[in-house]
Amino acid sequence: MAMLVNGLPAEVVSARDRGLSYGDGVFRTMQLRDGRPRLWRWQYARLADDAARLSLQLPDEQLLLDELAALGRGHALAVGKITLTRGAGARGYAMAAAGAPTRIVAAAPWQGYPEEQGRDGVHVRWCELKLSLQPRLAGIKHLNRLESVLARSEWDDPAIQEGLLLDQDGWLAEGTMSNVYLLRDRQVLTPRLDRCGVNGAVRDWLTENVSQFGLEFIESRLSAADLIDADAVFLSNSLMGLWPVARLGDRVWTPSPLLQTLRQALLQQA
Amino acid sequence: MAMLVNGLPAEVVSARDRGLSYGDGVFRTMQLRDGRPRLWRWQYARLADDAARLSLQLPDEQLLLDELAALGRGHALAVGKITLTRGAGARGYAMAAAGAPTRIVAAAPWQGYPEEQGRDGVHVRWCELKLSLQPRLAGIKHLNRLESVLARSEWDDPAIQEGLLLDQDGWLAEGTMSNVYLLRDRQVLTPRLDRCGVNGAVRDWLTENVSQFGLEFIESRLSAADLIDADAVFLSNSLMGLWPVARLGDRVWTPSPLLQTLRQALLQQA
């Protein structure tokens, strides 16, 4: 598959791009169906928010849709990725040193996840790394992802599909590549992302949609003990959709019909 | 001037480089004199430490020296930069997804700093951003520099040459592009870099060399009040050398002959 850099077919960027020098940019990853990005309304809103918080220029929505379509059309499924950086720049951290922003739109072959991970649930572990707290960056899907890299490198057992992260204060934060949720009675509880973590598009979709299923969406401070005590635990990201957690160490959760209902609803969302 | 990417003349890197996707890499900046990097022993030791902590492959020392020489020879002064990343990789945070590492060696024209900033001192300010605490990344000059970018963008008054940063717990940490030191009696006090901050090569040089001047080098937790109370305050990085701080808000420090002695000694270090 292929890539467009500022609208032109290319596989490279300037070695002076601030995305490389400082991680000075943001990105989104999404599923493409015949070139159409799923959950686009939530993806674009999130991209716009993230760009605004870092004072990055936001490309026109139709331009991004056209570029994704050009790359993904004809492929039933593909992985789409949009990266925006502050562009190549002179030396120095000041934003004013940057030139024109860089826009990278890419599509990669869909590799997907085994169906049983969504149906039967996944095995997860705790990560030792504790996420640092930075309100100025919390929630943003920016290019400073070394904590995710280090956390994901704590295990290589293929039977473990995700690692869960606490923050430096010991509160539940997220998975290395997913948001995390607890089901308790009729509440969907998820960590507030005001001090760390990445706000995924599916998380926003859930915020808007769980009430259709008689559920209440609540952001709060949650502990590891809250998670263990939950009726069910699940993860989300834009590629996996919803994954129930089947096991964490000795704790085993039985399948939740409610989670499957939610998962099917997400799968049917355009 | 020019650049070598994995030893070949180039100005671009793969748009799939993990240095861009995740900031998964480290860098060093240095002064070149006719292609020879100053403070090389400290620079290379620091690069080796940083690479080891992120499990990045360390290039052979002579290879780096040869590449810096090839780019900088014939120029009395230049800015040298070495960037090492985990290379282009498949999607996903796992380090195992990476291919061959990327080595970028670059030289840029020397722009330098006005002599009076080193002689008479600089004006600094406090930054509002508080550095997050992450022991796993503390001290490393890695490519996740969004906090530095945001901090440096808090002011654009050219009369202010540097911003000072506290960490999330309120302790003094560093400048946006420099390490910071307090002179108190015969002690050089500097923040411990065990939870945040970047360890510069000049800082290591000072660790080894201040005793020659009857000074004791001490790493500790320091407060904003400690800084205000200090006999003198100074900053360091590999391009500016040592800068005395002349003013912070209403606090004015008189020139310190001892600092000038230290500064001259650093200038004479190969």
Coordinates of C-alpha atoms in Angstrom, one line a residue:
Chain A
M1 CA 0.0 0.0 0.0
A2 CA 1.2 3.6 0.0
M3 CA 1.7 6.9 1.5
L4 CA 1.2 10.6 0.7
V5 CA 3.5 13.2 2.3
N6 CA 1.9 16.7 1.9
G7 CA -0.3 15.2 -0.8
L8 CA 2.5 13.7 -2.9
P9 CA 3.5 10.0 -3.1
A10 CA 6.5 9.6 -0.9
E11 CA 7.9 7.3 1.7
V12 CA 10.3 9.7 3.4
V13 CA 10.3 13.0 5.4
S14 CA 13.0 15.5 6.0
A15 CA 15.5 14.4 8.6
R16 CA 15.0 17.9 10.1
D17 CA 11.3 17.3 10.6
R18 CA 10.3 18.3 14.2
G19 CA 8.2 15.2 14.3
L20 CA 11.5 13.3 14.3
S21 CA 13.6 15.8 16.3
Y22 CA 11.1 16.3 19.1
G23 CA 8.1 14.2 18.5
D24 CA 6.4 17.5 17.8
G25 CA 3.2 16.2 16.2
V26 CA 0.1 14.1 16.6
F27 CA -1.4 11.0 14.9
R28 CA -4.5 8.9 14.5
T29 CA -4.9 5.3 13.4
M30 CA -8.1 4.0 11.9
Q31 CA -9.7 1.2 10.0
L32 CA -10.4 1.9 6.3
R33 CA -13.2 0.1 4.5
D34 CA -12.7 0.6 0.7
G35 CA -10.8 3.8 1.6
R36 CA -13.5 5.1 4.0
P37 CA -12.3 5.7 7.6
R38 CA -14.5 4.2 10.2
L39 CA -15.6 6.4 13.2
W40 CA -14.5 9.4 11.1
R41 CA -16.6 11.9 13.0
W42 CA -14.9 11.0 16.2
Q43 CA -11.4 10.6 14.7
Y44 CA -11.5 14.0 13.1
A45 CA -12.9 15.7 16.2
R46 CA -10.1 14.2 18.2
L47 CA -7.4 15.1 15.6
A48 CA -8.8 18.7 15.7
D49 CA -8.6 18.8 19.5
D50 CA -5.1 17.4 19.7
A51 CA -3.8 19.7 17.0
A52 CA -5.4 22.7 18.7
R53 CA -3.8 21.8 22.0
L54 CA -0.3 21.8 20.4
S55 CA -1.0 24.7 18.1
L56 CA -0.6 22.5 15.1
Q57 CA -2.3 23.4 11.8
L58 CA -5.3 21.2 11.1
P59 CA -5.8 20.1 7.5
D60 CA -9.1 20.4 5.8
E61 CA -11.4 17.5 6.6
Q62 CA -12.2 16.7 2.9
L63 CA -8.6 16.8 2.0
L64 CA -7.8 14.0 4.5
L65 CA -10.8 12.0 3.4
D66 CA -9.7 12.3 -0.3
E67 CA -6.2 11.2 0.6
L68 CA -7.4 8.2 2.6
A69 CA -9.7 7.3 -0.2
A70 CA -7.0 7.5 -2.8
L71 CA -4.8 5.2 -0.8
G72 CA -7.4 2.7 0.5
R73 CA -9.9 2.4 -2.3
G74 CA -10.3 -1.1 -3.7
H75 CA -9.1 -2.7 -0.4
A76 CA -12.0 -4.2 1.6
L77 CA -10.0 -3.4 4.8
A78 CA -6.8 -1.4 5.5
V79 CA -5.2 0.4 8.4
G80 CA -5.2 4.2 7.8
K81 CA -2.9 6.5 9.6
I82 CA -2.7 10.3 9.7
T83 CA 0.3 12.0 11.2
L84 CA 0.6 15.8 11.5
T85 CA 3.9 17.4 12.5
R86 CA 5.1 21.0 12.9
G87 CA 7.3 20.4 9.9
A88 CA 11.0 20.8 9.2
G89 CA 12.6 23.5 11.3
A90 CA 15.7 25.3 12.3
R91 CA 17.5 24.2 15.4
G92 CA 15.8 25.0 18.7
Y93 CA 12.6 24.1 20.5
A94 CA 10.7 27.3 19.7
M95 CA 7.7 26.7 17.6
A96 CA 8.4 29.8 15.6
A97 CA 11.5 28.0 14.2
A98 CA 9.3 25.6 12.2
G99 CA 8.4 26.0 8.6
A100 CA 5.4 24.5 6.9
P101 CA 3.7 21.6 8.7
T102 CA 4.0 18.0 7.5
R103 CA 1.0 15.9 6.7
I104 CA 1.5 12.1 6.3
V105 CA -1.4 10.0 5.2
A106 CA -0.7 6.3 4.9
A107 CA -2.6 3.0 4.4
A108 CA -1.2 -0.4 5.3
P109 CA -2.5 -3.9 4.7
W110 CA -5.1 -5.0 7.2
Q111 CA -3.7 -7.7 9.5
G112 CA -6.5 -7.6 12.0
Y113 CA -6.9 -9.6 15.2
P114 CA -8.3 -13.1 15.6
E115 CA -12.1 -13.0 16.0
E116 CA -11.9 -15.0 19.3
Q117 CA -10.1 -12.1 21.0
G118 CA -13.2 -10.0 20.6
R119 CA -15.5 -12.9 21.3
D120 CA -13.8 -14.8 24.1
G121 CA -11.7 -12.0 25.5
V122 CA -8.0 -11.4 26.0
H123 CA -5.3 -12.1 28.6
V124 CA -3.7 -9.0 30.0
R125 CA -1.0 -8.2 32.6
W126 CA 0.1 -5.2 34.7
C127 CA 3.0 -3.2 33.4
E128 CA 5.8 -2.2 35.8
L129 CA 6.3 1.2 34.2
K130 CA 4.1 3.9 35.7
L131 CA 2.9 6.7 33.4
S132 CA 4.1 10.2 34.2
L133 CA 1.6 12.9 34.9
Q134 CA 1.6 15.9 32.5
P135 CA -1.8 17.7 32.2
R136 CA -0.5 19.7 29.3
L137 CA -0.1 16.6 27.2
A138 CA -2.7 14.3 28.8
G139 CA -5.2 12.8 26.4
I140 CA -3.3 13.9 23.3
K141 CA -2.2 11.2 20.8
H142 CA 1.1 12.9 20.3
L143 CA 4.4 11.5 18.9
N144 CA 6.1 11.3 22.3
R145 CA 5.4 7.6 22.9
L146 CA 8.5 6.3 24.6
E147 CA 6.5 5.3 27.6
S148 CA 4.3 3.1 25.4
V149 CA 7.3 1.6 23.8
L150 CA 9.0 0.8 27.1
A151 CA 5.7 -0.6 28.6
R152 CA 5.0 -2.8 25.5
S153 CA 8.5 -4.2 25.7
E154 CA 8.0 -5.6 29.2
W155 CA 6.6 -8.8 27.8
D156 CA 6.9 -11.0 24.7
D157 CA 4.6 -13.8 25.7
P158 CA 2.2 -14.0 22.7
A159 CA -0.5 -15.3 25.0
I160 CA -0.7 -11.9 26.7
Q161 CA -2.4 -9.4 24.3
E162 CA -2.2 -6.2 26.3
G163 CA -0.5 -4.6 29.3
L164 CA -2.3 -2.3 31.7
L165 CA -0.8 0.8 33.1
L166 CA -1.1 2.7 36.3
D167 CA 0.0 6.3 36.6
Q168 CA 2.7 7.6 39.0
D169 CA 0.1 8.1 41.7
G170 CA -1.1 4.5 41.3
W171 CA -4.3 5.2 39.5
L172 CA -5.5 3.1 36.6
A173 CA -4.7 4.9 33.3
E174 CA -5.0 2.8 30.1
G175 CA -3.5 -0.1 28.2
T176 CA -0.3 0.3 26.1
M177 CA -2.4 0.6 23.0
S178 CA -5.9 0.8 24.3
N179 CA -8.3 2.6 26.6
V180 CA -9.7 0.5 29.5
Y181 CA -13.2 0.3 31.0
L182 CA -14.8 -1.3 34.0
L183 CA -18.4 -2.5 34.0
R184 CA -20.0 -2.2 37.4
D185 CA -23.8 -2.7 37.6
R186 CA -25.0 -0.4 34.9
Q187 CA -22.0 1.8 34.9
V188 CA -19.1 2.0 32.4
L189 CA -16.3 3.4 34.4
T190 CA -13.1 4.6 32.7
P191 CA -10.0 6.6 33.9
R192 CA -10.1 10.3 33.6
L193 CA -7.5 11.4 31.1
D194 CA -6.7 14.8 32.6
R195 CA -3.1 13.9 33.7
C196 CA -1.9 11.1 31.4
G197 CA -3.2 8.7 28.8
V198 CA -4.4 8.9 25.2
N199 CA -8.0 9.6 24.4
G200 CA -9.1 7.1 21.7
A201 CA -11.9 7.7 19.1
V202 CA -13.8 4.6 20.4
R203 CA -13.7 6.1 23.9
D204 CA -15.5 9.1 22.5
W205 CA -18.0 6.9 20.6
L206 CA -18.7 5.0 23.9
T207 CA -19.3 8.3 25.7
E208 CA -22.0 9.2 23.3
N209 CA -23.5 5.7 22.8
V210 CA -23.6 3.6 26.0
S211 CA -26.8 5.2 27.2
Q212 CA -28.7 3.4 24.4
F213 CA -27.9 0.2 26.2
G214 CA -29.1 1.5 29.6
L215 CA -25.5 2.2 30.7
E216 CA -24.0 5.3 32.3
F217 CA -20.6 6.5 31.2
I218 CA -18.5 7.8 34.1
E219 CA -14.9 9.1 34.1
S220 CA -13.2 8.8 37.5
R221 CA -10.1 7.9 39.4
L222 CA -10.0 4.1 39.5
S223 CA -7.6 1.8 41.3
A224 CA -6.2 -1.6 40.5
A225 CA -8.5 -3.0 43.2
D226 CA -11.5 -1.4 41.4
L227 CA -10.5 -3.2 38.3
I228 CA -10.2 -6.6 40.0
D229 CA -13.6 -6.1 41.6
A230 CA -15.4 -5.1 38.4
D231 CA -18.2 -7.2 36.9
A232 CA -16.3 -7.1 33.6
V233 CA -13.3 -5.3 32.1
F234 CA -12.9 -4.3 28.5
L235 CA -10.4 -2.5 26.2
S236 CA -10.9 -0.5 23.1
N237 CA -9.0 1.0 20.2
S238 CA -9.8 1.8 16.6
L239 CA -8.4 -1.3 15.2
M240 CA -9.4 -3.9 17.7
G241 CA -12.8 -2.4 18.5
L242 CA -13.9 -3.7 21.9
W243 CA -12.0 -6.6 23.6
P244 CA -13.4 -8.1 26.8
V245 CA -10.7 -8.9 29.3
A246 CA -10.9 -12.7 30.1
R247 CA -8.0 -12.9 32.5
L248 CA -5.5 -10.9 34.5
G249 CA -3.2 -13.1 36.6
D250 CA -5.5 -15.2 38.7
R251 CA -8.6 -13.1 38.1
V252 CA -10.8 -14.6 35.5
W253 CA -13.9 -12.9 34.2
T254 CA -16.8 -14.8 32.7
P255 CA -18.1 -13.6 29.3
S256 CA -20.5 -10.7 29.5
P257 CA -23.5 -10.7 27.1
L258 CA -23.7 -6.9 27.6
L259 CA -20.2 -6.4 26.4
Q260 CA -21.0 -8.5 23.3
T261 CA -24.0 -6.3 22.6
L262 CA -21.8 -3.2 22.9
R263 CA -19.1 -4.8 20.7
Q264 CA -21.6 -5.6 18.0
A265 CA -23.0 -2.1 18.0
L266 CA -19.5 -0.7 17.6
L267 CA -18.8 -3.1 14.7
Q268 CA -22.0 -1.9 12.9
Q269 CA -21.1 1.8 13.4
A270 CA -19.9 3.3 10.1
Chain B
M1 CA 26.4 21.9 5.4
A2 CA 25.3 18.4 5.2
M3 CA 24.0 15.2 6.6
L4 CA 24.7 11.5 6.5
V5 CA 22.0 8.9 7.1
N6 CA 23.4 5.5 7.9
G7 CA 26.7 6.8 6.3
L8 CA 25.2 8.0 3.0
P9 CA 24.6 11.6 2.0
A10 CA 20.8 12.2 2.5
E11 CA 18.4 14.7 3.9
V12 CA 15.5 12.4 4.5
V13 CA 14.5 9.4 6.6
S14 CA 11.8 6.8 6.2
A15 CA 8.4 8.2 7.1
R16 CA 8.0 4.8 9.0
D17 CA 11.0 5.5 11.2
R18 CA 10.2 4.9 14.8
G19 CA 12.1 8.1 15.6
L20 CA 9.2 9.9 14.0
S21 CA 6.4 7.6 15.0
Y22 CA 7.2 7.4 18.7
G23 CA 10.3 9.5 19.3
D24 CA 12.0 6.2 19.8
G25 CA 15.6 7.4 19.8
V26 CA 18.2 9.6 21.3
F27 CA 20.4 12.5 20.2
R28 CA 23.4 14.7 21.1
T29 CA 24.3 18.2 20.0
M30 CA 27.9 19.4 20.0
Q31 CA 30.4 22.0 18.8
L32 CA 32.6 21.0 16.0
R33 CA 36.0 22.6 15.5
D34 CA 37.3 21.7 12.0
G35 CA 35.2 18.6 12.2
R36 CA 36.4 17.6 15.7
P37 CA 33.6 17.4 18.3
R38 CA 34.4 19.2 21.6
L39 CA 34.0 17.3 24.9
W40 CA 33.8 14.1 22.9
R41 CA 34.7 11.8 25.7
W42 CA 31.7 13.1 27.7
Q43 CA 29.4 13.2 24.7
Y44 CA 30.1 9.6 23.6
A45 CA 29.9 8.3 27.2
R46 CA 26.5 10.0 27.5
L47 CA 25.3 8.7 24.1
A48 CA 26.4 5.2 25.1
D49 CA 24.5 5.4 28.4
D50 CA 21.4 6.8 26.8
A51 CA 21.4 4.1 24.1
A52 CA 21.9 1.4 26.6
R53 CA 18.9 2.6 28.7
L54 CA 16.6 2.4 25.7
S55 CA 18.2 -0.8 24.3
L56 CA 19.3 1.1 21.2
Q57 CA 22.3 -0.1 19.2
L58 CA 25.4 2.1 19.8
P59 CA 27.5 2.9 16.7
D60 CA 31.2 2.4 16.8
E61 CA 33.0 5.5 18.2
Q62 CA 35.4 5.9 15.3
L63 CA 32.6 5.7 12.8
L64 CA 30.9 8.6 14.4
L65 CA 34.1 10.6 14.6
D66 CA 34.8 9.9 10.9
E67 CA 31.4 11.0 9.9
L68 CA 31.5 14.2 12.0
A69 CA 34.9 14.9 10.5
A70 CA 33.7 14.3 6.9
L71 CA 30.9 16.8 7.4
G72 CA 32.7 19.5 9.5
R73 CA 36.2 19.5 8.2
G74 CA 37.3 22.9 6.8
H75 CA 34.8 24.8 9.0
A76 CA 36.4 26.5 12.0
L77 CA 33.2 26.0 13.9
A78 CA 30.0 24.1 13.3
V79 CA 27.1 22.5 15.2
G80 CA 27.3 18.7 15.1
K81 CA 24.3 16.5 15.8
I82 CA 24.1 12.8 16.2
T83 CA 20.6 11.1 16.2
L84 CA 20.1 7.4 16.8
T85 CA 16.7 5.8 16.3
R86 CA 15.4 2.3 16.5
G87 CA 14.8 2.5 12.7
A88 CA 11.8 1.9 10.5
G89 CA 9.4 -0.6 11.8
A90 CA 6.1 -2.4 11.4
R91 CA 3.1 -0.9 13.2
G92 CA 3.1 -1.4 17.0
Y93 CA 5.1 -0.3 20.0
A94 CA 7.0 -3.5 20.5
M95 CA 10.8 -2.9 20.0
A96 CA 11.0 -6.3 18.2
A97 CA 8.9 -4.7 15.3
A98 CA 11.9 -2.5 14.4
G99 CA 14.3 -3.2 11.6
A100 CA 17.9 -1.8 11.4
P101 CA 18.6 1.3 13.5
T102 CA 18.9 4.7 11.9
R103 CA 22.0 6.8 12.4
I104 CA 21.8 10.5 11.4
V105 CA 25.0 12.6 11.6
A106 CA 24.6 16.2 10.7
A107 CA 26.6 19.4 10.7
A108 CA 25.1 22.9 10.5
P109 CA 26.6 26.3 10.3
W110 CA 27.7 27.8 13.6
Q111 CA 25.6 30.6 14.7
G112 CA 26.8 30.9 18.2
Y113 CA 25.8 33.2 21.0
P114 CA 26.8 36.7 21.7
E115 CA 30.0 36.8 23.7
E116 CA 28.4 39.1 26.3
Q117 CA 25.9 36.4 27.3
G118 CA 28.8 34.3 28.6
R119 CA 30.6 37.3 30.0
D120 CA 27.9 39.4 31.6
G121 CA 25.2 36.7 32.0
V122 CA 21.7 36.1 30.8
H123 CA 18.2 37.0 31.8
V124 CA 15.9 34.0 32.6
R125 CA 12.3 33.4 33.6
W126 CA 10.3 30.7 35.3
C127 CA 8.3 28.5 33.0
E128 CA 4.7 27.6 33.9
L129 CA 4.9 24.1 32.6
K130 CA 6.0 21.6 35.3
L131 CA 8.1 18.7 34.1
S132 CA 6.6 15.2 34.5
L133 CA 8.4 12.6 36.6
Q134 CA 9.5 9.4 34.8
P135 CA 12.5 7.7 36.3
R136 CA 12.7 5.3 33.3
L137 CA 13.4 8.3 31.0
A138 CA 15.1 10.8 33.4
G139 CA 18.5 12.1 32.3
I140 CA 18.2 10.6 28.8
K141 CA 18.4 13.0 25.8
H142 CA 15.7 11.2 24.0
L143 CA 13.4 12.3 21.1
N144 CA 10.3 12.9 23.3
R145 CA 10.8 16.6 23.7
L146 CA 7.3 18.0 23.6
E147 CA 7.7 19.4 27.2
S148 CA 10.7 21.4 26.0
V149 CA 8.8 22.6 23.0
L150 CA 5.8 23.7 25.1
A151 CA 8.1 25.3 27.7
R152 CA 10.2 27.2 25.2
S153 CA 7.0 28.5 23.6
E154 CA 5.9 30.3 26.7
W155 CA 7.8 33.4 25.8
D156 CA 9.1 35.2 22.8
D157 CA 10.8 38.2 24.4
P158 CA 14.3 38.1 22.9
A159 CA 15.7 39.7 26.0
I160 CA 15.0 36.5 27.9
Q161 CA 17.5 33.9 26.9
E162 CA 16.3 30.9 28.9
G163 CA 13.4 29.5 30.9
L164 CA 13.8 27.5 34.1
L165 CA 11.7 24.5 34.9
L166 CA 10.4 23.0 38.1
D167 CA 9.2 19.4 38.2
Q168 CA 5.6 18.4 39.1
D169 CA 6.7 18.2 42.8
G170 CA 8.0 21.7 42.6
W171 CA 11.7 21.0 42.6
L172 CA 14.1 22.8 40.4
A173 CA 14.9 20.6 37.3
E174 CA 16.7 22.4 34.4
G175 CA 16.4 25.0 31.7
T176 CA 14.5 24.3 28.5
M177 CA 17.8 23.7 26.7
S178 CA 20.4 23.7 29.5
N179 CA 21.3 22.3 32.9
V180 CA 21.2 24.7 35.9
Y181 CA 23.6 25.1 38.8
L182 CA 23.7 27.1 42.0
L183 CA 26.9 28.4 43.6
R184 CA 26.8 28.4 47.4
D185 CA 30.0 29.1 49.3
R186 CA 32.4 26.5 47.7
Q187 CA 29.6 24.2 46.5
V188 CA 28.2 23.7 43.0
L189 CA 24.7 22.4 43.5
T190 CA 22.6 21.0 40.7
P191 CA 19.3 19.1 40.5
R192 CA 19.4 15.3 40.6
L193 CA 18.2 14.0 37.3
D194 CA 16.7 10.8 38.6
R195 CA 13.1 11.6 37.9
C196 CA 13.2 14.1 35.0
G197 CA 15.6 16.3 33.0
V198 CA 18.4 15.8 30.5
N199 CA 21.9 15.1 31.5
G200 CA 24.2 17.3 29.4
A201 CA 27.8 16.5 28.5
V202 CA 29.0 19.8 30.1
R203 CA 27.3 18.7 33.3
D204 CA 29.5 15.5 33.3
W205 CA 32.5 17.6 32.6
L206 CA 31.7 19.8 35.6
T207 CA 31.3 16.7 37.8
E208 CA 34.8 15.7 37.0
N209 CA 36.5 19.1 37.0
V210 CA 35.1 21.5 39.6
S211 CA 37.3 20.1 42.3
Q212 CA 40.3 21.6 40.5
F213 CA 38.9 25.0 41.5
G214 CA 38.3 24.1 45.1
L215 CA 34.7 23.4 44.5
E216 CA 32.5 20.5 45.5
F217 CA 29.9 19.1 43.0
I218 CA 26.7 18.1 44.7
E219 CA 23.5 16.7 43.2
S220 CA 20.4 17.3 45.3
R221 CA 16.8 18.4 45.5
L222 CA 16.8 22.1 45.1
S223 CA 13.9 24.5 45.4
A224 CA 13.1 27.8 43.7
A225 CA 14.0 29.5 47.0
D226 CA 17.4 27.8 47.0
L227 CA 18.0 29.3 43.6
I228 CA 17.0 32.8 44.6
D229 CA 19.3 32.5 47.7
A230 CA 22.3 31.3 45.8
D231 CA 25.5 33.3 45.6
A232 CA 25.4 32.8 41.8
V233 CA 23.4 30.7 39.3
F234 CA 24.6 29.4 36.0
L235 CA 23.5 27.3 33.0
S236 CA 25.3 25.0 30.7
N237 CA 24.9 23.2 27.4
S238 CA 27.4 22.0 24.8
L239 CA 26.8 25.0 22.5
M240 CA 26.6 27.9 24.9
G241 CA 29.2 26.5 27.3
L242 CA 28.6 28.2 30.7
W243 CA 26.3 31.2 31.0
P244 CA 26.0 33.0 34.3
V245 CA 22.5 34.1 35.2
A246 CA 22.4 37.8 35.6
R247 CA 18.7 38.3 36.3
L248 CA 15.5 36.4 37.2
G249 CA 12.6 38.7 37.6
D250 CA 13.7 41.2 40.4
R251 CA 16.6 39.1 41.5
V252 CA 19.9 40.4 40.1
W253 CA 23.2 38.6 40.6
T254 CA 26.5 40.4 40.5
P255 CA 29.2 38.9 38.2
S256 CA 31.1 36.0 39.8
P257 CA 34.9 35.9 39.1
L258 CA 34.8 32.2 40.0
L259 CA 32.2 31.5 37.3
Q260 CA 34.4 33.2 34.7
T261 CA 37.3 31.1 35.8
L262 CA 35.2 28.0 35.3
R263 CA 33.9 29.2 32.0
Q264 CA 37.4 29.9 30.6
A265 CA 38.5 26.4 31.7
L266 CA 35.6 24.9 29.8
L267 CA 36.3 27.0 26.8
Q268 CA 39.9 25.6 26.8
Q269 CA 38.8 22.0 27.1
A270 CA 39.3 20.1 23.8

